[in-house]
Short mmCIF file of C-alpha atoms and ligand atoms in Angstrom, two decimals:
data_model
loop_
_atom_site.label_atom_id
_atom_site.label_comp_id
_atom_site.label_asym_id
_atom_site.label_seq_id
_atom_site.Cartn_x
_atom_site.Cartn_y
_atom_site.Cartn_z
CA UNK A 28 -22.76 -13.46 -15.30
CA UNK A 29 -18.95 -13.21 -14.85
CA UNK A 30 -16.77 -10.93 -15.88
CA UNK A 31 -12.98 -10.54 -16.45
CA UNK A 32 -10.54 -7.87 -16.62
CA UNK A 33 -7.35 -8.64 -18.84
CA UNK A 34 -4.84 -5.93 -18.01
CA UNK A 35 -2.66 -5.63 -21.35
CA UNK A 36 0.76 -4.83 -19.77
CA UNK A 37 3.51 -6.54 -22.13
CA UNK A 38 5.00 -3.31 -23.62
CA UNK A 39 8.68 -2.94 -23.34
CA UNK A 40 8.21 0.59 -23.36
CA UNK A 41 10.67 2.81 -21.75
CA UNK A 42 9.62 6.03 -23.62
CA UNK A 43 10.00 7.56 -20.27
CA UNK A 44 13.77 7.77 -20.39
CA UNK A 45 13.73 5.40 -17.12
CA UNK A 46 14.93 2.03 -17.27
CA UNK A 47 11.92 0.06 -16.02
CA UNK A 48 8.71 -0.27 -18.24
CA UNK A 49 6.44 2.06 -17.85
CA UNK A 50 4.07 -0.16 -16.20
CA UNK A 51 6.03 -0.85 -13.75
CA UNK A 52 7.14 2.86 -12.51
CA UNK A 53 6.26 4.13 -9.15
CA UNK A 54 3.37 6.73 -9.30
CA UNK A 55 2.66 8.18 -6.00
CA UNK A 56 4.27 5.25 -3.61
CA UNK A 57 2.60 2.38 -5.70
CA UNK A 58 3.66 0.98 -9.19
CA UNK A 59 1.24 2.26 -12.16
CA UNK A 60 0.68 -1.13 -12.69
CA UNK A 61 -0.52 -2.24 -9.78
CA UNK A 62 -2.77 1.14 -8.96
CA UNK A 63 -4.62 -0.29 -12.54
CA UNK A 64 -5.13 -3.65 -11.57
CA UNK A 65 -6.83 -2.60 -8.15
CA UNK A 66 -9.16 -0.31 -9.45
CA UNK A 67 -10.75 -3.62 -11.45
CA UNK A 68 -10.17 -6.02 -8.24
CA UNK A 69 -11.88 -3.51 -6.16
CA UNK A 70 -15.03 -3.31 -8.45
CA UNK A 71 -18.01 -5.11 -7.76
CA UNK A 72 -18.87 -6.11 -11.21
CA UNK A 73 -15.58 -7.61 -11.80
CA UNK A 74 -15.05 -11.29 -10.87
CA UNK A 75 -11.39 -11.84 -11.88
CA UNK A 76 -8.34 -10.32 -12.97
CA UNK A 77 -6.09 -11.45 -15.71
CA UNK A 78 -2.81 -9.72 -16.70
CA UNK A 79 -0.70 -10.09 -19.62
CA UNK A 80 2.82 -9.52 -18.85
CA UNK A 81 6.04 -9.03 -20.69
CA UNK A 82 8.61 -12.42 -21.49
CA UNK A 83 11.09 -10.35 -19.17
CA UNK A 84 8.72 -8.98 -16.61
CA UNK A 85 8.07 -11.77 -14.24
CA UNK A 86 10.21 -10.30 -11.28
CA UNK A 87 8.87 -6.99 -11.80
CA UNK A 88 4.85 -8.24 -11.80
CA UNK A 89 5.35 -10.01 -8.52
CA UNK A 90 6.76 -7.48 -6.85
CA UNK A 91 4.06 -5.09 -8.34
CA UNK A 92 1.32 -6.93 -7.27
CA UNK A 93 2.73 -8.21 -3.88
CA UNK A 94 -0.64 -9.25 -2.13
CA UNK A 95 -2.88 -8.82 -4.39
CA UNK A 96 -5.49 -11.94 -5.54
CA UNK A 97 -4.74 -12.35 -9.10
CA UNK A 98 -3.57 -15.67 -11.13
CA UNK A 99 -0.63 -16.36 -12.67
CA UNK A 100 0.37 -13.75 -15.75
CA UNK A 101 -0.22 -14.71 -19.06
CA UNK A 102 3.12 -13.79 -21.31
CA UNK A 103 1.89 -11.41 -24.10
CA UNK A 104 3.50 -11.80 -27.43
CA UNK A 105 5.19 -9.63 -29.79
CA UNK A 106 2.13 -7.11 -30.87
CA UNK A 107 -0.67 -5.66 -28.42
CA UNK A 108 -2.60 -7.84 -30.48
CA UNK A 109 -1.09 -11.26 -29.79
CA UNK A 110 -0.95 -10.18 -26.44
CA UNK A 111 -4.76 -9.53 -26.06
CA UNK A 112 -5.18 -13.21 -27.96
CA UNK A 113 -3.06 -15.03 -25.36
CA UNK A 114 -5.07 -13.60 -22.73
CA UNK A 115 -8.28 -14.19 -23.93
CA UNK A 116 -6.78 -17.82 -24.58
CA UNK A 117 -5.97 -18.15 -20.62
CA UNK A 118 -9.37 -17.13 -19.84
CA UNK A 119 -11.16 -19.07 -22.04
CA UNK A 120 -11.89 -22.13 -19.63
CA UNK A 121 -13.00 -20.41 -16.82
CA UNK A 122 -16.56 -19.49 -17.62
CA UNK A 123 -16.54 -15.98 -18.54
CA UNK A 124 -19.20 -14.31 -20.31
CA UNK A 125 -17.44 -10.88 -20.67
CA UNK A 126 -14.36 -9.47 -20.90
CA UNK A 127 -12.84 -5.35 -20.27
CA UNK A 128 -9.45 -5.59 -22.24
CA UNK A 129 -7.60 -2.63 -20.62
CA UNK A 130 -4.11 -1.02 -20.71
CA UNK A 131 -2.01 -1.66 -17.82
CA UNK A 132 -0.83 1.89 -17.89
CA UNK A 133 -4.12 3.71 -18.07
CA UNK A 134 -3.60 3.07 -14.36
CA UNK A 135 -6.32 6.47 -13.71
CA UNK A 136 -9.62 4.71 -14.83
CA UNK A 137 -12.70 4.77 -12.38
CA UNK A 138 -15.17 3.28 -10.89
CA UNK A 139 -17.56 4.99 -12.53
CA UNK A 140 -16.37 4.21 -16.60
CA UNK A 141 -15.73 0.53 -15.66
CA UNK A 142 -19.20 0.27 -14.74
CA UNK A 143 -20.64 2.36 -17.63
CA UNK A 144 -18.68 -0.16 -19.92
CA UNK A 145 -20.57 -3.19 -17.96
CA UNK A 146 -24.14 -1.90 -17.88
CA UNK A 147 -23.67 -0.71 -21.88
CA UNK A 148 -22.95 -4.94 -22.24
CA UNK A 149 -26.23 -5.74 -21.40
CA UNK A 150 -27.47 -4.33 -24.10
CA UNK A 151 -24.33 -4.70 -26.57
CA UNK A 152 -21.95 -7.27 -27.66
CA UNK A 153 -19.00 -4.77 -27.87
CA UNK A 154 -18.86 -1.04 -26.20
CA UNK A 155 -15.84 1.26 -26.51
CA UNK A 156 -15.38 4.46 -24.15
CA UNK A 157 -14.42 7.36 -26.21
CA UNK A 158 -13.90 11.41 -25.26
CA UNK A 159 -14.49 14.14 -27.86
CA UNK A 160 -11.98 15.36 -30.26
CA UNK A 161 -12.22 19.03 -28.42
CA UNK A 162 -9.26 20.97 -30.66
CA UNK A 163 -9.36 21.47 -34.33
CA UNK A 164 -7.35 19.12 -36.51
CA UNK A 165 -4.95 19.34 -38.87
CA UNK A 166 -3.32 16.94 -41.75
CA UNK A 167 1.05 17.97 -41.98
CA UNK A 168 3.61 17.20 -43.67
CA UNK A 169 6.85 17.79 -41.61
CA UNK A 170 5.68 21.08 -40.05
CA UNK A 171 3.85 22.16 -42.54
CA UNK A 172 0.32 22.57 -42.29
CA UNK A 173 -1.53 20.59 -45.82
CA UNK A 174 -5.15 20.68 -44.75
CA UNK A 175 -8.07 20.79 -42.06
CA UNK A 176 -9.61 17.40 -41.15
CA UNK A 177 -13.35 18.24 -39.72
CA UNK A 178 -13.33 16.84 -36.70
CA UNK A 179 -17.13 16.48 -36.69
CA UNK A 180 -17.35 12.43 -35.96
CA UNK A 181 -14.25 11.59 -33.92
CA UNK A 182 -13.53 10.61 -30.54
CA UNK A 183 -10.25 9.26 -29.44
CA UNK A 184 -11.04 5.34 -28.21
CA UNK A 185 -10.15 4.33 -24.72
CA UNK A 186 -9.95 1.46 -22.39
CA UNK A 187 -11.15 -0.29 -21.05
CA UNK A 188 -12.76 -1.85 -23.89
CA UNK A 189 -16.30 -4.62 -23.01
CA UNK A 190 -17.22 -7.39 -24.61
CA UNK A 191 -19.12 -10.58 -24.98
CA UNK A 192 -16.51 -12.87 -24.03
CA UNK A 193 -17.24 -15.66 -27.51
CA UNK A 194 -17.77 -12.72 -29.97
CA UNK A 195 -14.56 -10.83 -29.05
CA UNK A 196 -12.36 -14.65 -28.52
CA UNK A 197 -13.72 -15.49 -32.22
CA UNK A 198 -12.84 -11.88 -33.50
CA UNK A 199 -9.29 -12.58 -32.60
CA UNK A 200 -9.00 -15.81 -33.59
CA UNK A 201 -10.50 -14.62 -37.20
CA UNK A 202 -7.98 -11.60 -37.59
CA UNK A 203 -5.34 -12.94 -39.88
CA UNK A 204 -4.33 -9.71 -41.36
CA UNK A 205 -2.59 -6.68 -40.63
CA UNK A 206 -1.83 -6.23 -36.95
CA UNK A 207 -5.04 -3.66 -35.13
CA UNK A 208 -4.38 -0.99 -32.61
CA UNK A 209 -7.18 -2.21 -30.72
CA UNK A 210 -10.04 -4.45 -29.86
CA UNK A 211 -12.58 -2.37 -30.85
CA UNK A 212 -10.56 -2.63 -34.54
CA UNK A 213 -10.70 -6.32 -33.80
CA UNK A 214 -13.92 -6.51 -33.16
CA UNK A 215 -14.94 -3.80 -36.16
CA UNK A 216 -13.44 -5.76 -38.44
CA UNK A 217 -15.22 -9.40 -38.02
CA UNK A 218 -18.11 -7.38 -38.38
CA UNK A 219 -19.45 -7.00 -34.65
CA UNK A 220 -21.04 -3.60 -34.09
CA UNK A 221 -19.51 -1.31 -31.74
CA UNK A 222 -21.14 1.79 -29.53
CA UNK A 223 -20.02 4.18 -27.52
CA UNK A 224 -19.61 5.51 -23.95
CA UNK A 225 -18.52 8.38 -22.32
CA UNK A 226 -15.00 7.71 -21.59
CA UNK A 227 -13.07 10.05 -18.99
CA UNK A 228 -10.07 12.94 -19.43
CA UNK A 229 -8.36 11.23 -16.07
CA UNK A 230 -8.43 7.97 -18.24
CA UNK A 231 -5.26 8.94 -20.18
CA UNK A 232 -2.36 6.41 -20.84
CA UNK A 233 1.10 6.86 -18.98
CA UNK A 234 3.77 7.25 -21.80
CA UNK A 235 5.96 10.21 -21.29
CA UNK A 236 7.38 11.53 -18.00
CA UNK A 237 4.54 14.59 -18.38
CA UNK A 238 1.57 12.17 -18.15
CA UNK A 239 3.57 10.84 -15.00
CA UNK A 240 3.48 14.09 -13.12
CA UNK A 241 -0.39 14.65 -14.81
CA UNK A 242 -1.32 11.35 -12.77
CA UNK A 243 0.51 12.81 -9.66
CA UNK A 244 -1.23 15.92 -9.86
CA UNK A 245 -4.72 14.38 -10.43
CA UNK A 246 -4.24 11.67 -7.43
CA UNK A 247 -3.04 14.18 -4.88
CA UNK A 248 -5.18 17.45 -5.96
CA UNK A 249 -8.30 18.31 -3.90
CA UNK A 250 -10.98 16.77 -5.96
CA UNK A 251 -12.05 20.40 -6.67
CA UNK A 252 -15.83 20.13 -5.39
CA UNK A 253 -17.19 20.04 -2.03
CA UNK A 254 -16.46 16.93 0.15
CA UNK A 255 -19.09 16.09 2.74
CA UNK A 256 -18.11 13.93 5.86
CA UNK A 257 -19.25 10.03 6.25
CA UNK A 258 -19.09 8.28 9.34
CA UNK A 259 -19.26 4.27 10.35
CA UNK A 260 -19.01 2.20 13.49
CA UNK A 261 -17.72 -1.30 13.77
CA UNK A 262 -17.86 -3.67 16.73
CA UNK A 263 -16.37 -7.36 16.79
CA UNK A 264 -15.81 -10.07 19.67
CA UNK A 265 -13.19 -13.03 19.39
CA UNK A 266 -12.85 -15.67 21.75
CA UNK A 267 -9.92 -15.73 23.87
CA UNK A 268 -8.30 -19.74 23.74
CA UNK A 269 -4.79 -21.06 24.29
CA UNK A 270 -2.13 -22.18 22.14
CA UNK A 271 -2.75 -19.66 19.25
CA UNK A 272 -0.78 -16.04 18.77
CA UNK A 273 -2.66 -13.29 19.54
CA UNK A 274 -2.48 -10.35 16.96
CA UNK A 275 -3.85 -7.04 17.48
CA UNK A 276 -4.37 -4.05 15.67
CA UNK A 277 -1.70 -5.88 12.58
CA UNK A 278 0.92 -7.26 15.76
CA UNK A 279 1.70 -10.07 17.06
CA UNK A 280 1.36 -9.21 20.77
CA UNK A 281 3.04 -11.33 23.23
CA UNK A 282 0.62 -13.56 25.23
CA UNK A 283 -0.56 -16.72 27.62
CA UNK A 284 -3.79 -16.61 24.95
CA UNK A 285 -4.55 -15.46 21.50
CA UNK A 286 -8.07 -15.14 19.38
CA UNK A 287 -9.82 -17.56 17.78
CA UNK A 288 -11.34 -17.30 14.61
CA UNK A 289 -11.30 -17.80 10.52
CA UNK A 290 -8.52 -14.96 9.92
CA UNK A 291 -5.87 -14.19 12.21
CA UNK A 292 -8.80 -13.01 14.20
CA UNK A 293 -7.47 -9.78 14.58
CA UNK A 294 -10.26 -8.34 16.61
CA UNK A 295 -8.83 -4.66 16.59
CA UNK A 296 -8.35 -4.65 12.70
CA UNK A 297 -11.82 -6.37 11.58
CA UNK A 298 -14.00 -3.52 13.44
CA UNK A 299 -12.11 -0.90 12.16
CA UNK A 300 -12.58 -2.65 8.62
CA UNK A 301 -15.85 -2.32 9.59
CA UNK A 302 -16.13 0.80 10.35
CA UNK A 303 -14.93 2.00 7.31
CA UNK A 304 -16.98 -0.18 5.18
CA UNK A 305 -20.08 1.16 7.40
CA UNK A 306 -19.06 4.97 6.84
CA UNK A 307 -19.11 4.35 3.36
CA UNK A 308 -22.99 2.03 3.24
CA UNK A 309 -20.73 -0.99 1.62
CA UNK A 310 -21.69 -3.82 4.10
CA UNK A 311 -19.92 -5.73 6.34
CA UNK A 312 -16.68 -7.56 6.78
CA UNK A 313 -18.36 -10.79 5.98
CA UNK A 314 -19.85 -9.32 3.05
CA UNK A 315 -16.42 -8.77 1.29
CA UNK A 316 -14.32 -11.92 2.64
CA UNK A 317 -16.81 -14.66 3.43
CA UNK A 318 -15.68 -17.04 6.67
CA UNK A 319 -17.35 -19.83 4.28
CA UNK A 320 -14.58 -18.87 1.59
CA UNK A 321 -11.17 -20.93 2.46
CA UNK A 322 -8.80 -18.19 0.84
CA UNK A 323 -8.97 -16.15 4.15
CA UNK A 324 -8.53 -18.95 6.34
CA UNK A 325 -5.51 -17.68 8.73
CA UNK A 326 -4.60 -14.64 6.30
CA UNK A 327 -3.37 -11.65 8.19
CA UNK A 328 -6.12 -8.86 8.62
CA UNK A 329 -4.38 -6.09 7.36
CA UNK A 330 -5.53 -7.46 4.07
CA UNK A 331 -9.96 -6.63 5.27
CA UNK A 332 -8.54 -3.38 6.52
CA UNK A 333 -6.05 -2.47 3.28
CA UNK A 334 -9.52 -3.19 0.69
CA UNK A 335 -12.15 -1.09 3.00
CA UNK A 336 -9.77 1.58 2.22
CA UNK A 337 -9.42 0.88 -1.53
CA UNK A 338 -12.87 1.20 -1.91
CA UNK A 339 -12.58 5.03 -0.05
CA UNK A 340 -9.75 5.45 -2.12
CA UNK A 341 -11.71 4.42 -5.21
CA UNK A 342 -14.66 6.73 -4.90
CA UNK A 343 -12.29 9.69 -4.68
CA UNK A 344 -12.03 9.57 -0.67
CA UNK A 345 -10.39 9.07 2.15
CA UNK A 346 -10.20 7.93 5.51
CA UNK A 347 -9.94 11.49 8.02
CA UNK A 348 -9.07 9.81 10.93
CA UNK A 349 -10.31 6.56 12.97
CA UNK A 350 -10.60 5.90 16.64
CA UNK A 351 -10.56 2.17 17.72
CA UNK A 352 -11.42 1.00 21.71
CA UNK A 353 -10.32 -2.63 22.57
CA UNK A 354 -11.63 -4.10 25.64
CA UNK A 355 -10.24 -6.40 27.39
CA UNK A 356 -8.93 -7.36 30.98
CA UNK A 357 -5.59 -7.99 29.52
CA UNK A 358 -2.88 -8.11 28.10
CA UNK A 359 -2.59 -4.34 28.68
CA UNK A 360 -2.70 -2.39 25.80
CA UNK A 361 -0.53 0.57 26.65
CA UNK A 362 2.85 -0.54 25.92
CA UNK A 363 1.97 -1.73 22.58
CA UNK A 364 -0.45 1.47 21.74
CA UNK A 365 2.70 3.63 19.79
CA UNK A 366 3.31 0.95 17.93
CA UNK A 367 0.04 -0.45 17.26
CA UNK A 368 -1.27 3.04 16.01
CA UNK A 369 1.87 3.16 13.60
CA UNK A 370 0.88 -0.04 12.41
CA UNK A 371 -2.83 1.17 11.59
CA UNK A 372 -1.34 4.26 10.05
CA UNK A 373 0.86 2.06 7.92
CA UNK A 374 -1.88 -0.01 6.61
CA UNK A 375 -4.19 3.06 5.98
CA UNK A 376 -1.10 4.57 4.48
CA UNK A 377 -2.41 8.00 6.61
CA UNK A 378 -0.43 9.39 9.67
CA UNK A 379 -0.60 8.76 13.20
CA UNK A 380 -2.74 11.92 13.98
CA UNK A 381 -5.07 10.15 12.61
CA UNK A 382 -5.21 7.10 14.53
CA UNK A 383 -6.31 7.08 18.03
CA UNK A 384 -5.99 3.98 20.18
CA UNK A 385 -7.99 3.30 23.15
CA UNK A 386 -8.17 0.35 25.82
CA UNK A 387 -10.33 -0.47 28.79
CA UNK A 388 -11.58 -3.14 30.79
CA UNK A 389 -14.83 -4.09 31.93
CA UNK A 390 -14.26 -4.21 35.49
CA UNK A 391 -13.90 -8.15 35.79
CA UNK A 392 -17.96 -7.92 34.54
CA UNK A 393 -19.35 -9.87 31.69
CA UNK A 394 -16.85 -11.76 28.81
CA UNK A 395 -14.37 -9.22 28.75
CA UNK A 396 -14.24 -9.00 32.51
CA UNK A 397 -13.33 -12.84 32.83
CA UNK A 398 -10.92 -12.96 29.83
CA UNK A 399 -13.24 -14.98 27.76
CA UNK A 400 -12.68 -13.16 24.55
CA UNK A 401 -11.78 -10.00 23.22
CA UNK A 402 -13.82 -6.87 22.34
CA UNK A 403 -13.05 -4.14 19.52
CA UNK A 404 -15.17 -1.04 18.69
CA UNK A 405 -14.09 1.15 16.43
CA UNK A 406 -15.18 4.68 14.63
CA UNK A 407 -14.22 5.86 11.12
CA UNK A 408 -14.76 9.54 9.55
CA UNK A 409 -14.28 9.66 5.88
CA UNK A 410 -14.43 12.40 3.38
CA UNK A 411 -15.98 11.52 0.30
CA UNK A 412 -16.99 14.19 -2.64
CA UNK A 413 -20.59 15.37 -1.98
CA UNK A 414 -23.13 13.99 -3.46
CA UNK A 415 -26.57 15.91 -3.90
CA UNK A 416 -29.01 14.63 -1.15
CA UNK A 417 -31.75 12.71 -3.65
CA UNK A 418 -34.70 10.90 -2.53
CA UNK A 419 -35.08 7.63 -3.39
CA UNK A 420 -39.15 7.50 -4.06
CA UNK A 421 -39.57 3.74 -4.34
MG1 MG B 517 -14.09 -10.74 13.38
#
């Protein structure tokens, strides 16, 4: 089963009063944008990402997305609807059997709704996530009030919207008529049944300065509940060879020797990746970036470490502080330590009281002790919101 995200993101809106798209706006340090598109490359059941960009927006997506693993854009056309069908166009060689059409500045959508969305697909060729209508409703004219409309029956529709991939590609190829507001319209009107799921308040699109500072408020407030403390340990070895740099902890440290390995072999970096994947029960490094899979082949680790924390990040978390040991004979690790814990605070986008650094050696004993390799063991706490304690009677 695979399953693509296409992240509609072709407005030329500027409602804002700013001069750059929406989209494309900084919320919190990162471009709305690009906060949306990671919370569908982080997911599990998402297999690739596919955005649909404005004619004019090409300089502003790559610097949005800077890093990230996505294909090229697809250029959206002049409605939301020709937009959609040019993605779905781009996608429709590649295998997929479903498809969550999204808005690109609904940037607040969680884990939690994309997978409700998935799991209702088994079951459902199309699925639309949709909060109550919670005030009363009225019909004006100008400002004047002409009538109550009962309210019993509606939701307001949200994205991201699931499908099967062929029924919602045909639906679009079939609408002729006037342009939809959405898929599920799309969809609705070749005929394909639609249900429900419970959508989310958070999920609420960016349009006007207010719902800016709304999405500030929301990332940066306390979650509100009771957060209960995780811990994980990580250990990794790298062999020690010449002729290769040697980078630790995300620098290039000066050296007769560097680390072998797939990566950059960042030793320092891929236990404290592990760590964090460990404190939050998601697996290992080699779960997530596969030394069989050539796309990591030299990448810089910072990448491992920068996803273990999107996943804290996406479950409403973060990362309280990590403490990392490297052993090794040499080089010596103190002069680089400032540095290298300013590095690790960059990449966990957290401060440096939160980063200890440690080195020792081994006493000329064992590996380490005759400069055979390099050893990295690392602890992460993170704060996560609580979860009842269940038990799992299987
Ligand atoms: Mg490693």
């Amino acid at each position: 089963m695979r399953t693509a995200a296409l992240i509609v993101a072709a407005g030329r809106g500027t409602r804002l009063g700013a001069d750059t798209p929406k989209q494309y706006l900084d919320l919190l340090g990162k471009p709305v944008l690009r906060r949306t598109i990671e919370a569908f490359l982080l997911h599990d059941e998402i297999d690739l990402v596919q955005s649909v960009i404005g004619a004019e927006h090409d300089d502003l997506y790559f610097d949005a997305t800077q890093g990230l693993d996505l294909p090229a854009p697809v250029t959206g056309g002049d409605t939301r609807q020709q937009s959609v069908a040019r993605g779905l166009a781009a996608l429709k060689d590649q295998g997929i059997d479903r498809v969550l059409i999204h808005d690109g500045a609904r940037a607040l959508v969680d884990a939690t709704l994309i997978t409700r969305v998935c799991h209702a697909l088994d079951d459902h060729p199309a699925v639309l996530p949709a909060v109550p209508v919670v005030d009363s409703l009225r019909r004006v004219t100008g400002d004047r009030v002409e009538g109550l409309v009962d309210r019993s029956g509606l939701v307001r529709a949200q994205t991201p919207q699931g499908f099967h991939f062929m029924t919602i590609l045909s639906a679009h190829e079939q609408a002729t008529g006037p342009d939809l507001s959405d898929d599920v319209a799309v969809a609705a009107a070749a005929g394909v049944p639609v249900v429900t799921v419970p959508g989310s308040d958070d999920n609420f699109k960016i349009t006007v300065m207010d719902d800016l500072r709304r999405a500030e408020d929301i990332l940066t407030r306390n979650t509100g509940g009771p957060m209960e403390t995780r811990t994980g340990s990580g250990f990794d070895v790298h062999r020690l060879v010449p002729g290769r740099p040697l980078m630790l902890c995300g620098l290039p440290i000066e050296h007769s020797h560097g680390l072998a390995g797939h990566s950059d072999a960042d030793v320092a970096l891929h236990a404290l990746t592990d760590a964090i994947l460990g404190a939050i029960a998601e697996g290992d490094i080699g779960d997530h970036f596969p030394p069989t899979d050539d796309r990591w082949r030299g990448v810089s680790s910072d990448i491992f470490l920068r996803y273990a924390v999107g996943l804290v990040r996406l479950r409403s978390g973060h990362v309280t502080s990590v403490d990392l040991t490297i052993i090794c004979e040499a080089p010596k690790i103190r002069p680089h330590r400032d540095a290298m814990r300013q590095r690790v605070a960059d990449i966990l986008e957290t401060s440096t009281n939160r980063v200890s650094i440690k080195a020792t050696t081994t006493e000329q004993l064992g590996f380490t002790g005759r400069a055979e390799g390099i050893a990295a063991q690392a602890i992460a706490t993170v704060a996560l919101p609580a979860e009842p304690v269940t038990l799992d009677v299987r």
